[in-house]
Amino acid sequence: MPEPTGQSSLRGPVEVIGTGLLGTSIALALRAVGVDVLLSDVSSEHLRTASGLGAGRVRRPEDRPQLVVVAVPPDHLGEAITGALAASDAVVTDVGSVKSAPLAAVRELPGAGRYVGSHPMAGSEQSGPLAASATLFDGRPWAVTPHAGADVAAVELVEELVRACGATLVLLTPEEHDRAVARTSHVPHLLASLVAARLAEAPENHLALSGQGVRDVTRVAAGDPALYSQIVSGNADAVLALLGEVRAQLDDVMAAVGAGDRDGLRTVLERGVAGTRAIPGKHGGPPRAMASVWVQVPDHPGELARLFADAVASEVNIEDVRIDHDPGRPVGLVEVVVDEGRAEHLRTSLESRGWTTQR
Amino acid sequence: MPEPTGQSSLRGPVEVIGTGLLGTSIALALRAVGVDVLLSDVSSEHLRTASGLGAGRVRRPEDRPQLVVVAVPPDHLGEAITGALAASDAVVTDVGSVKSAPLAAVRELPGAGRYVGSHPMAGSEQSGPLAASATLFDGRPWAVTPHAGADVAAVELVEELVRACGATLVLLTPEEHDRAVARTSHVPHLLASLVAARLAEAPENHLALSGQGVRDVTRVAAGDPALYSQIVSGNADAVLALLGEVRAQLDDVMAAVGAGDRDGLRTVLERGVAGTRAIPGKHGGPPRAMASVWVQVPDHPGELARLFADAVASEVNIEDVRIDHDPGRPVGLVEVVVDEGRAEHLRTSLESRGWTTQR
């Protein structure tokens, strides 16, 4: 079996641009495993705080990072990624909540192959470096979203960043990622805000009946409105499609409640129960048995990206991708690691799309 | 100052009809403070389980309860309360999630004065006696909702039940209670179900990005669909009014996202933040300073109920009501205990409604 070659192992230094909650937490996590971290921020106050917390040292002009992590607010992502690609030949990733929009700004640039987007599914209602923690990403999903032109070595380096932070790697195309977070993050946030807004209008003595349920439903709605309006606006198409579905089903609920149609109401509630059961176990659930699917990949540009897109389109959680870099062979072997129970499905799906797999 | 007379102190035995999660938990809480508990259930299996857990002994025909707690599913409440009122001269309460509907079935019966509705804001996604706990109500809000014809001694006895279970008393009229739970419980549950239903339709690899946020938003949606369709249907008017507000604001959100109107989106999100801040601290928050407002009440039927309704309409959280029972006086004094910062508001509000307060 081919082994990962380790050509792109994370040695550092890693530059973190933006020392807010996420950036500082990444820096702390990297420092905890001995990686050298360089910090940059337009806010000298955040920079001082992060540095004082032991997150790294302030970047000097002569520093040469191996990897740059852009952790700035959504509106500044495109600009910061572009700047980082031009400033050095380092691999560049970002941790923004939406992946298609920043990519559009970067895709045609020289050096775009060194950019690989990512998105850790961690955070809190708090913000700023003082809320940061080296363990923020422990066991949390962290999406890595290579575009079709991404360099293989760049993808692998960003995967190593994810592992170094203790997170669980989830590979998705940028477009699939944006549809996924609309469903698992942006629409839940908006609906939580609509529920919470009703509380803002309530008589004080009514709110005395608030139990744990309404606290849970509305917790995320405490997040920064300026930040979330940026995030949601940056993913408008995917969000609108799902909100349309919510609105149609809300009409069904109102019709059922108005007509005393309990069966209709129960059907919606049962669908909700099914949804809660579809969420994977917290922290990825118990360890599962994994299996590898080996695929022959012609050794020329674009083929790996095409394999990756086809694997993602098979709707299988891809736990890992390892690539045989042996330059002496015209055909490479790529190992795609998935849940044991899904391996056969992936193999069949890839073969139906014209790939040759090895058994 | 008048003191509570203790005429109606909770001695027991207390009969619990319905040994599901709530009934068995109440029974366990009462046993823990030494009150004798009698158990009744149409399910002999639940009855055996609850009794085996130490929740009390099975009721015999010759038993004479002081208080009956009806803890049966919503559809059977009216019937069970009516039966309990006819079966003895005990005070009767229930723990149903909606208060106006069961009251309508009871209000005109002989002995209706012995019925005082209540509703503990506690539970879980689980059900049945095996999920029960003596500490389920610790620090949780528990609404007591006297109707205009309720006996004062009956109200006080149900208040003692709430305290004996370790819960925090919240006094509301039945109608205000139903509007309050539509806002703090039923509408949050329905919206959580709509969010969760979207997950049921998601590709498996998209759900790998589920973080703590979507888990929190959808947790309550795991509740029993049959039970919640009963609860919501029993509170249709209040639920529909709020769902109409949600729908109008959802349209605003969709218009703002579609038009790239971030300010419009931010306005909704800010309203949500305000709502999360309006929820009182968990478990009622830190101990607060209380103050008493003393009100002169003519000693004839209906006056106390009128005072109570006026106090509730003042939108102040009423922490306690103590009544001077001295039968020798034509005018009684009623002590209404509220948050220190709200006492002056309540005093002014009651005076404006024609009551005489003492300073």
XYZ file of C-alpha atoms in Angstrom, chain A residues 75 121 140-141 143 170 172 176-177 179-181 183-184 187-223 225-226 228-230 232-233 236 239-240 242-247 249-251 253-254 257-258 262 265-266 268-276 278-283 312 315-317 342, chain B residues 75 121 140-141 143 170 172 176-177 179-181 183-184 187-223 225-226 228-230 232-233 236 239-240 242-247 249-251 253-254 257-258 262 265-266 268-276 278-283 312 315-317 342:
194
model
C -15.959 41.191 4.259
C -17.103 24.400 12.861
C -14.968 19.478 16.065
C -15.593 19.147 12.350
C -14.074 21.479 6.510
C -14.342 16.963 6.482
C -16.098 19.086 0.593
C -21.165 21.726 -1.381
C -19.719 23.318 1.733
C -24.984 24.409 0.806
C -24.086 22.357 3.877
C -23.528 25.338 6.192
C -28.485 23.938 6.340
C -26.478 23.218 9.477
C -30.711 28.776 8.589
C -30.698 27.432 12.190
C -29.215 30.766 13.275
C -31.843 32.816 11.434
C -34.731 30.749 12.806
C -33.282 30.976 16.313
C -33.239 34.756 15.868
C -36.906 34.760 14.834
C -37.824 32.799 17.976
C -35.676 35.054 20.155
C -37.182 38.186 18.610
C -40.599 37.082 19.923
C -39.118 37.070 23.443
C -37.939 40.654 23.055
C -41.594 41.618 22.653
C -42.902 39.562 25.589
C -44.339 40.852 28.864
C -41.737 40.356 31.588
C -43.885 38.006 33.649
C -44.383 35.693 30.659
C -40.640 35.139 30.337
C -40.526 33.748 33.863
C -41.761 30.501 32.282
C -38.644 30.171 30.108
C -37.258 26.664 30.485
C -34.171 24.952 29.125
C -35.852 24.353 25.769
C -36.191 27.971 24.713
C -32.716 28.723 26.061
C -31.258 26.028 23.826
C -33.247 27.053 20.771
C -32.207 30.706 21.047
C -28.617 30.408 22.310
C -26.947 30.971 18.934
C -29.106 34.035 18.337
C -26.905 35.865 20.850
C -24.129 35.975 18.234
C -25.476 40.673 14.358
C -22.908 42.505 12.224
C -23.827 37.095 10.994
C -25.389 39.541 8.555
C -22.058 39.405 6.648
C -25.565 35.091 5.688
C -25.359 37.720 2.943
C -27.525 34.233 -0.012
C -29.823 30.324 2.438
C -32.768 31.579 0.387
C -33.723 26.615 2.383
C -35.706 29.514 3.849
C -38.203 28.971 1.040
C -38.609 25.381 2.204
C -39.021 26.531 5.811
C -41.646 29.053 4.775
C -43.604 24.082 5.779
C -44.473 26.899 8.197
C -47.575 27.509 6.088
C -47.996 24.010 10.196
C -50.216 27.094 10.449
C -52.948 24.167 13.747
C -55.756 26.390 12.439
C -53.287 16.893 14.399
C -49.017 18.627 12.572
C -47.636 15.308 13.716
C -44.124 17.788 10.456
C -43.024 17.015 14.012
C -42.031 13.482 13.004
C -39.908 14.888 10.206
C -38.199 17.016 12.836
C -37.498 13.982 15.010
C -35.944 12.276 11.995
C -33.750 15.348 11.500
C -32.468 15.325 15.071
C -29.669 12.402 11.371
C -27.130 14.629 13.136
C -23.917 12.648 13.652
C -22.928 11.939 17.253
C -21.310 14.796 19.137
C -17.598 15.074 18.442
C -17.923 14.283 -2.819
C -22.515 11.807 -0.710
C -20.083 9.824 1.382
C -18.214 11.389 4.297
C -20.018 3.254 2.831
C -56.278 14.774 25.770
C -41.551 24.013 33.204
C -37.305 25.382 37.581
C -40.251 27.713 37.040
C -46.701 28.155 37.006
C -44.790 31.773 38.959
C -50.341 33.731 36.168
C -51.798 34.688 30.387
C -50.126 31.353 31.023
C -49.972 33.076 25.823
C -46.691 32.806 27.741
C -46.048 29.150 26.886
C -44.025 32.159 23.236
C -41.521 30.378 25.472
C -43.453 28.246 19.041
C -39.765 27.516 19.852
C -40.570 23.805 19.575
C -42.314 24.184 16.207
C -39.509 26.290 14.740
C -36.924 23.829 16.034
C -38.869 21.105 14.225
C -38.801 23.090 10.973
C -35.010 23.468 11.249
C -34.593 19.787 12.112
C -36.818 18.725 9.210
C -34.313 20.337 6.824
C -31.622 18.053 8.266
C -33.720 14.987 7.537
C -33.484 15.923 3.861
C -29.723 16.625 3.841
C -27.010 14.658 2.056
C -25.107 12.635 4.657
C -21.788 14.338 4.015
C -23.316 17.780 4.602
C -24.377 16.819 8.125
C -20.751 16.130 9.033
C -20.499 19.920 9.476
C -23.094 19.944 12.271
C -21.732 21.905 15.208
C -23.045 22.603 18.680
C -25.285 25.398 17.380
C -27.580 23.251 15.275
C -27.637 20.591 17.985
C -28.883 23.154 20.492
C -31.439 24.674 18.135
C -32.965 21.300 17.286
C -32.700 19.445 20.593
C -36.328 19.971 21.668
C -37.529 18.773 18.260
C -36.670 15.242 19.398
C -39.744 15.302 21.679
C -44.669 14.121 18.079
C -47.964 12.694 19.345
C -46.590 17.852 21.121
C -49.303 17.759 18.480
C -51.798 17.449 21.385
C -49.941 22.678 20.371
C -53.455 21.896 19.177
C -54.060 26.907 18.844
C -49.697 29.680 18.825
C -51.218 30.911 15.564
C -47.194 34.164 17.206
C -46.565 32.008 14.141
C -48.141 34.805 12.110
C -45.541 37.200 13.539
C -42.755 34.715 12.762
C -44.008 34.335 9.201
C -40.565 38.483 9.954
C -39.370 35.491 7.928
C -40.639 37.305 4.838
C -35.514 38.201 6.325
C -35.949 36.596 2.913
C -31.167 38.379 2.071
C -32.461 38.449 -1.504
C -27.534 43.823 5.337
C -30.978 41.620 8.161
C -28.989 43.071 11.010
C -33.785 41.291 12.749
C -30.645 39.711 14.221
C -30.357 42.531 16.768
C -33.936 41.932 17.827
C -32.943 38.315 18.391
C -29.994 39.326 20.556
C -32.351 41.472 22.633
C -34.615 38.440 23.031
C -31.824 36.201 24.302
C -34.589 39.121 28.020
C -34.638 35.500 29.222
C -34.221 35.465 33.007
C -31.046 33.836 34.337
C -30.974 30.053 34.403
C -32.675 28.624 37.464
C -50.813 39.851 36.739
C -46.690 42.568 34.041
C -44.704 42.050 37.203
C -43.332 38.649 38.180
C -40.693 46.327 40.517
